[in-house]
């Protein structure tokens, strides 16, 4: 893997081919994900891999919630686009924080530490998928359906994100990025 090339060429994919991913590939991606850095080695991430009928059930939940919110005149973010991408993807992985709802002394700093760790795990998952020739879409629109998804999946831990994974059916151009110079202060002694 050419790490710099994978980072440079990675794109958010919203159109996927109708092609299954071998289970061994998903397992290899998850194995690599477990090597992500983790504050205090807490490894707060938990993953639920959805395929086939279970993925379809998730999409139905999100579609129903989105339609209900639209009828009420409520914000739906980019749910419709996310649902479309998830429907086309071979796999959707739900990402949970295992500790935020259970630790008695869970505080703001632990939440920040665990959130950073989970973000690092998701990024490793994205880069690993890219190296396997797969496209991904990091999805946060699941928050609009968080309560319904957690109930359906029988999870009491905190839903943090979803990741759609599949064989890309598009080659998007790079999105505009700020220069590091515009967001960095360089201090010298």
GROMACS .gro file of N, CA and C in nm, residues 9-183:
model
  525
    9UNK      N    1  -0.575   0.990  -0.319
    9UNK     CA    2  -0.677   0.947  -0.416
    9UNK      C    3  -0.811   0.912  -0.354
   10UNK      N    4  -0.820   0.908  -0.223
   10UNK     CA    5  -0.946   0.872  -0.157
   10UNK      C    6  -1.053   0.976  -0.187
   11UNK      N    7  -1.172   0.927  -0.217
   11UNK     CA    8  -1.287   1.013  -0.241
   11UNK      C    9  -1.408   0.954  -0.170
   12UNK      N   10  -1.502   1.036  -0.133
   12UNK     CA   11  -1.631   0.988  -0.082
   12UNK      C   12  -1.712   0.939  -0.202
   13UNK      N   13  -1.754   0.815  -0.195
   13UNK     CA   14  -1.825   0.752  -0.307
   13UNK      C   15  -1.974   0.746  -0.275
   14UNK      N   16  -2.054   0.789  -0.370
   14UNK     CA   17  -2.199   0.791  -0.352
   14UNK      C   18  -2.273   0.703  -0.454
   15UNK      N   19  -2.198   0.643  -0.545
   15UNK     CA   20  -2.254   0.551  -0.645
   15UNK      C   21  -2.169   0.424  -0.643
   16UNK      N   22  -2.235   0.311  -0.621
   16UNK     CA   23  -2.164   0.183  -0.609
   16UNK      C   24  -2.215   0.084  -0.714
   17UNK      N   25  -2.126  -0.008  -0.752
   17UNK     CA   26  -2.162  -0.116  -0.843
   17UNK      C   27  -2.244  -0.220  -0.767
   18UNK      N   28  -2.325  -0.293  -0.841
   18UNK     CA   29  -2.402  -0.403  -0.784
   18UNK      C   30  -2.312  -0.527  -0.780
   19UNK      N   31  -2.221  -0.530  -0.684
   19UNK     CA   32  -2.119  -0.635  -0.676
   19UNK      C   33  -2.088  -0.661  -0.529
   20UNK      N   34  -2.094  -0.786  -0.490
   20UNK     CA   35  -2.070  -0.824  -0.350
   20UNK      C   36  -1.921  -0.818  -0.316
   21UNK      N   37  -1.896  -0.786  -0.191
   21UNK     CA   38  -1.760  -0.788  -0.138
   21UNK      C   39  -1.741  -0.921  -0.066
   22UNK      N   40  -1.632  -0.992  -0.093
   22UNK     CA   41  -1.609  -1.117  -0.021
   22UNK      C   42  -1.598  -1.092   0.130
   23UNK      N   43  -1.654  -1.183   0.208
   23UNK     CA   44  -1.650  -1.169   0.354
   23UNK      C   45  -1.506  -1.158   0.405
   24UNK      N   46  -1.414  -1.229   0.341
   24UNK     CA   47  -1.273  -1.224   0.385
   24UNK      C   48  -1.216  -1.083   0.373
   25UNK      N   49  -1.262  -1.010   0.274
   25UNK     CA   50  -1.214  -0.872   0.256
   25UNK      C   51  -1.266  -0.784   0.369
   26UNK      N   52  -1.393  -0.797   0.402
   26UNK     CA   53  -1.449  -0.718   0.513
   26UNK      C   54  -1.377  -0.755   0.643
   27UNK      N   55  -1.353  -0.883   0.664
   27UNK     CA   56  -1.282  -0.927   0.785
   27UNK      C   57  -1.141  -0.869   0.789
   28UNK      N   58  -1.072  -0.866   0.675
   28UNK     CA   59  -0.937  -0.808   0.671
   28UNK      C   60  -0.940  -0.659   0.702
   29UNK      N   61  -1.041  -0.588   0.651
   29UNK     CA   62  -1.055  -0.445   0.681
   29UNK      C   63  -1.079  -0.425   0.830
   30UNK      N   64  -1.165  -0.506   0.889
   30UNK     CA   65  -1.191  -0.495   1.033
   30UNK      C   66  -1.066  -0.528   1.115
   31UNK      N   67  -0.990  -0.626   1.071
   31UNK     CA   68  -0.865  -0.660   1.141
   31UNK      C   69  -0.768  -0.543   1.139
   32UNK      N   70  -0.756  -0.477   1.025
   32UNK     CA   71  -0.670  -0.359   1.016
   32UNK      C   72  -0.724  -0.244   1.101
   33UNK      N   73  -0.854  -0.229   1.103
   33UNK     CA   74  -0.918  -0.123   1.182
   33UNK      C   75  -0.882  -0.136   1.329
   34UNK      N   76  -0.868  -0.257   1.377
   34UNK     CA   77  -0.837  -0.279   1.518
   34UNK      C   78  -0.698  -0.227   1.556
   35UNK      N   79  -0.617  -0.193   1.459
   35UNK     CA   80  -0.483  -0.138   1.485
   35UNK      C   81  -0.484   0.014   1.499
   36UNK      N   82  -0.602   0.074   1.492
   36UNK     CA   83  -0.613   0.220   1.504
   36UNK      C   84  -0.564   0.266   1.641
   37UNK      N   85  -0.506   0.385   1.647
   37UNK     CA   86  -0.468   0.439   1.778
   37UNK      C   87  -0.593   0.464   1.862
   38UNK      N   88  -0.575   0.448   1.992
   38UNK     CA   89  -0.689   0.461   2.083
   38UNK      C   90  -0.641   0.522   2.213
   39UNK      N   91  -0.704   0.634   2.252
   39UNK     CA   92  -0.668   0.700   2.376
   39UNK      C   93  -0.678   0.605   2.494
   40UNK      N   94  -0.570   0.591   2.569
   40UNK     CA   95  -0.562   0.502   2.686
   40UNK      C   96  -0.590   0.357   2.648
   41UNK      N   97  -0.576   0.325   2.518
   41UNK     CA   98  -0.602   0.191   2.464
   41UNK      C   99  -0.741   0.140   2.503
   42UNK      N  100  -0.838   0.230   2.510
   42UNK     CA  101  -0.974   0.191   2.550
   42UNK      C  102  -1.048   0.116   2.440
   43UNK      N  103  -1.010   0.140   2.313
   43UNK     CA  104  -1.076   0.074   2.201
   43UNK      C  105  -1.228   0.078   2.215
   44UNK      N  106  -1.285   0.199   2.217
   44UNK     CA  107  -1.428   0.214   2.247
   44UNK      C  108  -1.521   0.175   2.133
   45UNK      N  109  -1.466   0.148   2.017
   45UNK     CA  110  -1.548   0.121   1.898
   45UNK      C  111  -1.612  -0.017   1.902
   46UNK      N  112  -1.731  -0.022   1.847
   46UNK     CA  113  -1.801  -0.149   1.822
   46UNK      C  114  -1.862  -0.138   1.684
   47UNK      N  115  -1.859  -0.246   1.609
   47UNK     CA  116  -1.905  -0.245   1.470
   47UNK      C  117  -2.016  -0.347   1.449
   48UNK      N  118  -2.114  -0.310   1.370
   48UNK     CA  119  -2.220  -0.401   1.327
   48UNK      C  120  -2.220  -0.398   1.175
   49UNK      N  121  -2.186  -0.512   1.114
   49UNK     CA  122  -2.179  -0.523   0.969
   49UNK      C  123  -2.316  -0.565   0.917
   50UNK      N  124  -2.371  -0.486   0.827
   50UNK     CA  125  -2.504  -0.513   0.770
   50UNK      C  126  -2.493  -0.541   0.621
   51UNK      N  127  -2.554  -0.650   0.581
   51UNK     CA  128  -2.560  -0.687   0.441
   51UNK      C  129  -2.699  -0.738   0.410
   52UNK      N  130  -2.729  -0.742   0.282
   52UNK     CA  131  -2.851  -0.806   0.233
   52UNK      C  132  -2.976  -0.755   0.306
   53UNK      N  133  -3.054  -0.848   0.361
   53UNK     CA  134  -3.183  -0.813   0.422
   53UNK      C  135  -3.166  -0.716   0.539
   54UNK      N  136  -3.064  -0.735   0.623
   54UNK     CA  137  -3.045  -0.646   0.738
   54UNK      C  138  -3.011  -0.504   0.691
   55UNK      N  139  -2.932  -0.493   0.588
   55UNK     CA  140  -2.901  -0.360   0.532
   55UNK      C  141  -3.029  -0.297   0.478
   56UNK      N  142  -3.111  -0.377   0.409
   56UNK     CA  143  -3.239  -0.327   0.357
   56UNK      C  144  -3.330  -0.278   0.468
   57UNK      N  145  -3.332  -0.347   0.581
   57UNK     CA  146  -3.413  -0.305   0.695
   57UNK      C  147  -3.367  -0.170   0.748
   58UNK      N  148  -3.236  -0.151   0.757
   58UNK     CA  149  -3.181  -0.022   0.800
   58UNK      C  150  -3.224   0.089   0.704
   59UNK      N  151  -3.216   0.063   0.576
   59UNK     CA  152  -3.255   0.162   0.476
   59UNK      C  153  -3.403   0.195   0.489
   60UNK      N  154  -3.486   0.095   0.513
   60UNK     CA  155  -3.629   0.120   0.533
   60UNK      C  156  -3.654   0.208   0.654
   61UNK      N  157  -3.583   0.183   0.762
   61UNK     CA  158  -3.597   0.265   0.883
   61UNK      C  159  -3.561   0.410   0.852
   62UNK      N  160  -3.447   0.429   0.789
   62UNK     CA  161  -3.404   0.566   0.758
   62UNK      C  162  -3.498   0.634   0.660
   63UNK      N  163  -3.548   0.559   0.563
   63UNK     CA  164  -3.643   0.615   0.466
   63UNK      C  165  -3.772   0.658   0.535
   64UNK      N  166  -3.824   0.574   0.623
   64UNK     CA  167  -3.947   0.607   0.695
   64UNK      C  168  -3.929   0.731   0.783
   65UNK      N  169  -3.819   0.737   0.856
   65UNK     CA  170  -3.793   0.853   0.942
   65UNK      C  171  -3.777   0.978   0.857
   66UNK      N  172  -3.704   0.967   0.747
   66UNK     CA  173  -3.682   1.082   0.659
   66UNK      C  174  -3.815   1.132   0.602
   67UNK      N  175  -3.897   1.040   0.555
   67UNK     CA  176  -4.029   1.080   0.500
   67UNK      C  177  -4.116   1.145   0.607
   68UNK      N  178  -4.114   1.091   0.727
   68UNK     CA  179  -4.192   1.148   0.837
   68UNK      C  180  -4.144   1.289   0.871
   69UNK      N  181  -4.012   1.308   0.875
   69UNK     CA  182  -3.957   1.440   0.905
   69UNK      C  183  -3.993   1.540   0.794
   70UNK      N  184  -3.988   1.496   0.670
   70UNK     CA  185  -4.025   1.584   0.558
   70UNK      C  186  -4.170   1.629   0.570
   71UNK      N  187  -4.258   1.535   0.604
   71UNK     CA  188  -4.400   1.570   0.619
   71UNK      C  189  -4.422   1.672   0.730
   72UNK      N  190  -4.337   1.668   0.832
   72UNK     CA  191  -4.348   1.762   0.943
   72UNK      C  192  -4.274   1.893   0.916
   73UNK      N  193  -4.209   1.901   0.801
   73UNK     CA  194  -4.134   2.021   0.768
   73UNK      C  195  -4.003   2.032   0.844
   74UNK      N  196  -3.951   1.919   0.892
   74UNK     CA  197  -3.826   1.919   0.968
   74UNK      C  198  -3.706   1.895   0.876
   75UNK      N  199  -3.591   1.938   0.923
   75UNK     CA  200  -3.465   1.920   0.850
   75UNK      C  201  -3.437   1.771   0.831
   76UNK      N  202  -3.389   1.735   0.711
   76UNK     CA  203  -3.349   1.597   0.685
   76UNK      C  204  -3.203   1.588   0.640
   77UNK      N  205  -3.133   1.701   0.646
   77UNK     CA  206  -2.993   1.699   0.606
   77UNK      C  207  -2.977   1.645   0.465
   78UNK      N  208  -2.882   1.556   0.448
   78UNK     CA  209  -2.861   1.491   0.318
   78UNK      C  210  -2.901   1.344   0.326
   79UNK      N  211  -3.004   1.316   0.408
   79UNK     CA  212  -3.049   1.178   0.429
   79UNK      C  213  -3.081   1.105   0.300
   80UNK      N  214  -3.150   1.172   0.209
   80UNK     CA  215  -3.190   1.103   0.086
   80UNK      C  216  -3.069   1.056   0.006
   81UNK      N  217  -2.966   1.137  -0.002
   81UNK     CA  218  -2.843   1.097  -0.071
   81UNK      C  219  -2.771   0.986   0.002
   82UNK      N  220  -2.768   0.993   0.135
   82UNK     CA  221  -2.704   0.889   0.215
   82UNK      C  222  -2.778   0.756   0.200
   83UNK      N  223  -2.910   0.762   0.202
   83UNK     CA  224  -2.991   0.641   0.186
   83UNK      C  225  -2.965   0.579   0.050
   84UNK      N  226  -2.956   0.662  -0.053
   84UNK     CA  227  -2.928   0.613  -0.188
   84UNK      C  228  -2.793   0.539  -0.191
   85UNK      N  229  -2.691   0.601  -0.135
   85UNK     CA  230  -2.557   0.540  -0.134
   85UNK      C  231  -2.557   0.410  -0.053
   86UNK      N  232  -2.622   0.411   0.062
   86UNK     CA  233  -2.627   0.290   0.145
   86UNK      C  234  -2.701   0.178   0.073
   87UNK      N  235  -2.804   0.214   0.000
   87UNK     CA  236  -2.881   0.113  -0.074
   87UNK      C  237  -2.795   0.046  -0.181
   88UNK      N  238  -2.709   0.123  -0.246
   88UNK     CA  239  -2.624   0.068  -0.351
   88UNK      C  240  -2.502  -0.006  -0.297
   89UNK      N  241  -2.453   0.035  -0.181
   89UNK     CA  242  -2.331  -0.026  -0.125
   89UNK      C  243  -2.355  -0.173  -0.091
   90UNK      N  244  -2.250  -0.251  -0.099
   90UNK     CA  245  -2.258  -0.393  -0.064
   90UNK      C  246  -2.273  -0.413   0.086
   91UNK      N  247  -2.210  -0.325   0.162
   91UNK     CA  248  -2.204  -0.339   0.308
   91UNK      C  249  -2.224  -0.202   0.372
   92UNK      N  250  -2.294  -0.200   0.483
   92UNK     CA  251  -2.299  -0.082   0.569
   92UNK      C  252  -2.254  -0.126   0.707
   93UNK      N  253  -2.159  -0.053   0.762
   93UNK     CA  254  -2.110  -0.083   0.896
   93UNK      C  255  -2.155   0.028   0.989
   94UNK      N  256  -2.231  -0.010   1.091
   94UNK     CA  257  -2.269   0.085   1.196
   94UNK      C  258  -2.156   0.090   1.297
   95UNK      N  259  -2.125   0.210   1.345
   95UNK     CA  260  -2.016   0.229   1.441
   95UNK      C  261  -2.075   0.285   1.570
   96UNK      N  262  -2.042   0.220   1.680
   96UNK     CA  263  -2.095   0.257   1.812
   96UNK      C  264  -1.981   0.289   1.908
   97UNK      N  265  -2.011   0.373   2.007
   97UNK     CA  266  -1.923   0.398   2.121
   97UNK      C  267  -1.973   0.309   2.234
   98UNK      N  268  -1.893   0.211   2.272
   98UNK     CA  269  -1.935   0.111   2.370
   98UNK      C  270  -1.945   0.166   2.512
   99UNK      N  271  -1.881   0.279   2.540
   99UNK     CA  272  -1.870   0.323   2.678
   99UNK      C  273  -1.957   0.441   2.717
  100UNK      N  274  -1.997   0.524   2.622
  100UNK     CA  275  -2.057   0.653   2.658
  100UNK      C  276  -2.187   0.641   2.737
  101UNK      N  277  -2.262   0.535   2.722
  101UNK     CA  278  -2.388   0.520   2.795
  101UNK      C  279  -2.377   0.432   2.919
  102UNK      N  280  -2.257   0.381   2.948
  102UNK     CA  281  -2.247   0.282   3.056
  102UNK      C  282  -2.154   0.319   3.170
  103UNK      N  283  -2.050   0.395   3.141
  103UNK     CA  284  -1.954   0.426   3.247
  103UNK      C  285  -2.012   0.533   3.340
  104UNK      N  286  -2.011   0.502   3.468
  104UNK     CA  287  -2.068   0.592   3.568
  104UNK      C  288  -1.995   0.726   3.572
  105UNK      N  289  -1.864   0.725   3.558
  105UNK     CA  290  -1.787   0.849   3.565
  105UNK      C  291  -1.747   0.900   3.425
  106UNK      N  292  -1.828   0.868   3.325
  106UNK     CA  293  -1.801   0.914   3.189
  106UNK      C  294  -1.817   1.066   3.187
  107UNK      N  295  -1.716   1.135   3.138
  107UNK     CA  296  -1.721   1.281   3.137
  107UNK      C  297  -1.683   1.335   3.000
  108UNK      N  298  -1.683   1.465   2.988
  108UNK     CA  299  -1.656   1.533   2.862
  108UNK      C  300  -1.522   1.490   2.803
  109UNK      N  301  -1.419   1.477   2.886
  109UNK     CA  302  -1.286   1.445   2.837
  109UNK      C  303  -1.278   1.300   2.789
  110UNK      N  304  -1.345   1.210   2.857
  110UNK     CA  305  -1.350   1.072   2.808
  110UNK      C  306  -1.426   1.065   2.677
  111UNK      N  307  -1.536   1.141   2.666
  111UNK     CA  308  -1.611   1.144   2.541
  111UNK      C  309  -1.524   1.193   2.427
  112UNK      N  310  -1.449   1.302   2.450
  112UNK     CA  311  -1.361   1.354   2.345
  112UNK      C  312  -1.255   1.252   2.307
  113UNK      N  313  -1.196   1.188   2.407
  113UNK     CA  314  -1.092   1.088   2.382
  113UNK      C  315  -1.148   0.970   2.303
  114UNK      N  316  -1.264   0.921   2.345
  114UNK     CA  317  -1.325   0.807   2.276
  114UNK      C  318  -1.370   0.845   2.135
  115UNK      N  319  -1.423   0.965   2.119
  115UNK     CA  320  -1.466   1.011   1.987
  115UNK      C  321  -1.347   1.022   1.892
  116UNK      N  322  -1.234   1.074   1.942
  116UNK     CA  323  -1.114   1.080   1.859
  116UNK      C  324  -1.068   0.940   1.820
  117UNK      N  325  -1.072   0.848   1.914
  117UNK     CA  326  -1.030   0.710   1.887
  117UNK      C  327  -1.119   0.646   1.783
  118UNK      N  328  -1.249   0.666   1.795
  118UNK     CA  329  -1.343   0.607   1.698
  118UNK      C  330  -1.323   0.670   1.561
  119UNK      N  331  -1.298   0.801   1.557
  119UNK     CA  332  -1.269   0.866   1.429
  119UNK      C  333  -1.144   0.809   1.364
  120UNK      N  334  -1.042   0.780   1.444
  120UNK     CA  335  -0.920   0.720   1.390
  120UNK      C  336  -0.949   0.580   1.335
  121UNK      N  337  -1.033   0.504   1.405
  121UNK     CA  338  -1.069   0.370   1.358
  121UNK      C  339  -1.144   0.377   1.225
  122UNK      N  340  -1.236   0.472   1.215
  122UNK     CA  341  -1.313   0.488   1.090
  122UNK      C  342  -1.217   0.526   0.976
  123UNK      N  343  -1.124   0.615   1.004
  123UNK     CA  344  -1.029   0.655   0.899
  123UNK      C  345  -0.943   0.537   0.855
  124UNK      N  346  -0.898   0.456   0.949
  124UNK     CA  347  -0.822   0.335   0.913
  124UNK      C  348  -0.908   0.245   0.825
  125UNK      N  349  -1.035   0.228   0.861
  125UNK     CA  350  -1.126   0.145   0.785
  125UNK      C  351  -1.139   0.198   0.642
  126UNK      N  352  -1.151   0.328   0.627
  126UNK     CA  353  -1.165   0.391   0.496
  126UNK      C  354  -1.039   0.369   0.412
  127UNK      N  355  -0.923   0.391   0.471
  127UNK     CA  356  -0.798   0.374   0.397
  127UNK      C  357  -0.774   0.228   0.361
  128UNK      N  358  -0.807   0.137   0.453
  128UNK     CA  359  -0.791  -0.006   0.423
  128UNK      C  360  -0.884  -0.046   0.308
  129UNK      N  361  -1.008   0.000   0.312
  129UNK     CA  362  -1.102  -0.031   0.204
  129UNK      C  363  -1.049   0.022   0.071
  130UNK      N  364  -0.995   0.143   0.072
  130UNK     CA  365  -0.938   0.203  -0.049
  130UNK      C  366  -0.826   0.114  -0.103
  131UNK      N  367  -0.742   0.061  -0.016
  131UNK     CA  368  -0.632  -0.024  -0.059
  131UNK      C  369  -0.683  -0.156  -0.118
  132UNK      N  370  -0.800  -0.202  -0.075
  132UNK     CA  371  -0.861  -0.323  -0.130
  132UNK      C  372  -0.941  -0.292  -0.258
  133UNK      N  373  -0.934  -0.169  -0.307
  133UNK     CA  374  -1.003  -0.133  -0.429
  133UNK      C  375  -1.150  -0.101  -0.409
  134UNK      N  376  -1.187  -0.066  -0.286
  134UNK     CA  377  -1.326  -0.037  -0.253
  134UNK      C  378  -1.345   0.112  -0.227
  135UNK      N  379  -1.468   0.158  -0.248
  135UNK     CA  380  -1.504   0.295  -0.217
  135UNK      C  381  -1.583   0.298  -0.088
  136UNK      N  382  -1.584   0.414  -0.024
  136UNK     CA  383  -1.655   0.429   0.103
  136UNK      C  384  -1.725   0.564   0.110
  137UNK      N  385  -1.825   0.568   0.197
  137UNK     CA  386  -1.891   0.694   0.231
  137UNK      C  387  -1.913   0.696   0.381
  138UNK      N  388  -1.852   0.791   0.449
  138UNK     CA  389  -1.868   0.810   0.593
  138UNK      C  390  -2.000   0.883   0.612
  139UNK      N  391  -2.092   0.822   0.684
  139UNK     CA  392  -2.228   0.874   0.694
  139UNK      C  393  -2.261   0.915   0.837
  140UNK      N  394  -2.303   1.040   0.852
  140UNK     CA  395  -2.351   1.089   0.981
  140UNK      C  396  -2.501   1.119   0.979
  141UNK      N  397  -2.564   1.107   0.863
  141UNK     CA  398  -2.709   1.128   0.855
  141UNK      C  399  -2.787   1.024   0.936
  142UNK      N  400  -2.720   0.921   0.982
  142UNK     CA  401  -2.785   0.822   1.067
  142UNK      C  402  -2.835   0.886   1.197
  143UNK      N  403  -2.781   1.001   1.232
  143UNK     CA  404  -2.824   1.068   1.356
  143UNK      C  405  -2.972   1.107   1.351
  144UNK      N  406  -3.023   1.131   1.232
  144UNK     CA  407  -3.165   1.165   1.220
  144UNK      C  408  -3.255   1.048   1.260
  145UNK      N  409  -3.199   0.926   1.254
  145UNK     CA  410  -3.275   0.804   1.286
  145UNK      C  411  -3.211   0.728   1.401
  146UNK      N  412  -3.130   0.794   1.481
  146UNK     CA  413  -3.052   0.727   1.585
  146UNK      C  414  -3.137   0.642   1.677
  147UNK      N  415  -3.242   0.698   1.731
  147UNK     CA  416  -3.326   0.625   1.827
  147UNK      C  417  -3.386   0.500   1.763
  148UNK      N  418  -3.437   0.514   1.642
  148UNK     CA  419  -3.499   0.402   1.572
  148UNK      C  420  -3.397   0.295   1.536
  149UNK      N  421  -3.277   0.336   1.493
  149UNK     CA  422  -3.173   0.240   1.456
  149UNK      C  423  -3.126   0.163   1.579
  150UNK      N  424  -3.104   0.232   1.690
  150UNK     CA  425  -3.059   0.164   1.812
  150UNK      C  426  -3.165   0.067   1.863
  151UNK      N  427  -3.290   0.106   1.856
  151UNK     CA  428  -3.398   0.017   1.898
  151UNK      C  429  -3.404  -0.106   1.808
  152UNK      N  430  -3.401  -0.085   1.678
  152UNK     CA  431  -3.406  -0.195   1.581
  152UNK      C  432  -3.288  -0.290   1.597
  153UNK      N  433  -3.169  -0.236   1.621
  153UNK     CA  434  -3.049  -0.320   1.634
  153UNK      C  435  -3.029  -0.372   1.775
  154UNK      N  436  -3.121  -0.334   1.865
  154UNK     CA  437  -3.114  -0.378   2.004
  154UNK      C  438  -2.981  -0.339   2.069
  155UNK      N  439  -2.941  -0.214   2.043
  155UNK     CA  440  -2.816  -0.162   2.097
  155UNK      C  441  -2.847  -0.051   2.196
  156UNK      N  442  -2.777  -0.052   2.307
  156UNK     CA  443  -2.793   0.056   2.402
  156UNK      C  444  -2.669   0.146   2.406
  157UNK      N  445  -2.564   0.108   2.331
  157UNK     CA  446  -2.449   0.196   2.324
  157UNK      C  447  -2.476   0.306   2.221
  158UNK      N  448  -2.392   0.405   2.218
  158UNK     CA  449  -2.417   0.525   2.138
  158UNK      C  450  -2.378   0.505   1.992
  159UNK      N  451  -2.471   0.532   1.902
  159UNK     CA  452  -2.445   0.528   1.759
  159UNK      C  453  -2.361   0.650   1.722
  160UNK      N  454  -2.250   0.627   1.653
  160UNK     CA  455  -2.157   0.735   1.622
  160UNK      C  456  -2.152   0.766   1.472
  161UNK      N  457  -2.160   0.663   1.389
  161UNK     CA  458  -2.149   0.683   1.244
  161UNK      C  459  -2.190   0.556   1.172
  162UNK      N  460  -2.195   0.566   1.041
  162UNK     CA  461  -2.210   0.449   0.955
  162UNK      C  462  -2.111   0.465   0.841
  163UNK      N  463  -2.072   0.353   0.785
  163UNK     CA  464  -1.981   0.355   0.672
  163UNK      C  465  -2.037   0.265   0.564
  164UNK      N  466  -2.066   0.323   0.447
  164UNK     CA  467  -2.108   0.244   0.331
  164UNK      C  468  -1.982   0.202   0.257
  165UNK      N  469  -1.976   0.074   0.220
  165UNK     CA  470  -1.858   0.020   0.150
  165UNK      C  471  -1.904  -0.059   0.029
  166UNK      N  472  -1.837  -0.038  -0.083
  166UNK     CA  473  -1.867  -0.114  -0.203
  166UNK      C  474  -1.767  -0.083  -0.312
  167UNK      N  475  -1.791  -0.142  -0.427
  167UNK     CA  476  -1.707  -0.114  -0.543
  167UNK      C  477  -1.760   0.013  -0.608
  168UNK      N  478  -1.673   0.111  -0.621
  168UNK     CA  479  -1.714   0.242  -0.672
  168UNK      C  480  -1.769   0.233  -0.814
  169UNK      N  481  -1.872   0.311  -0.839
  169UNK     CA  482  -1.928   0.322  -0.973
  169UNK      C  483  -1.918   0.468  -1.019
  170UNK      N  484  -1.820   0.537  -0.968
  170UNK     CA  485  -1.794   0.676  -1.006
  170UNK      C  486  -1.650   0.709  -0.968
  171UNK      N  487  -1.598   0.814  -1.028
  171UNK     CA  488  -1.463   0.864  -0.997
  171UNK      C  489  -1.473   1.014  -0.976
  172UNK      N  490  -1.519   1.055  -0.858
  172UNK     CA  491  -1.538   1.198  -0.834
  172UNK      C  492  -1.406   1.275  -0.838
  173UNK      N  493  -1.416   1.399  -0.882
  173UNK     CA  494  -1.301   1.488  -0.876
  173UNK      C  495  -1.275   1.524  -0.731
  174UNK      N  496  -1.153   1.567  -0.700
  174UNK     CA  497  -1.125   1.609  -0.562
  174UNK      C  498  -1.213   1.727  -0.522
  175UNK      N  499  -1.256   1.727  -0.399
  175UNK     CA  500  -1.333   1.839  -0.345
  175UNK      C  501  -1.236   1.949  -0.303
  176UNK      N  502  -1.281   2.073  -0.303
  176UNK     CA  503  -1.192   2.182  -0.260
  176UNK      C  504  -1.149   2.162  -0.114
  177UNK      N  505  -1.027   2.189  -0.088
  177UNK     CA  506  -0.972   2.181   0.048
  177UNK      C  507  -0.901   2.311   0.080
  178UNK      N  508  -0.907   2.348   0.206
  178UNK     CA  509  -0.831   2.465   0.250
  178UNK      C  510  -0.683   2.429   0.251
  179UNK      N  511  -0.603   2.528   0.234
  179UNK     CA  512  -0.459   2.509   0.246
  179UNK      C  513  -0.425   2.493   0.394
  180UNK      N  514  -0.329   2.408   0.422
  180UNK     CA  515  -0.287   2.393   0.561
  180UNK      C  516  -0.237   2.526   0.616
  181UNK      N  517  -0.188   2.611   0.529
  181UNK     CA  518  -0.138   2.742   0.571
  181UNK      C  519  -0.250   2.830   0.627
  182UNK      N  520  -0.373   2.810   0.575
  182UNK     CA  521  -0.487   2.891   0.619
  182UNK      C  522  -0.544   2.847   0.753
  183UNK      N  523  -0.510   2.729   0.798
  183UNK     CA  524  -0.568   2.676   0.922
  183UNK      C  525  -0.463   2.645   1.027
   0.00000   0.00000   0.00000
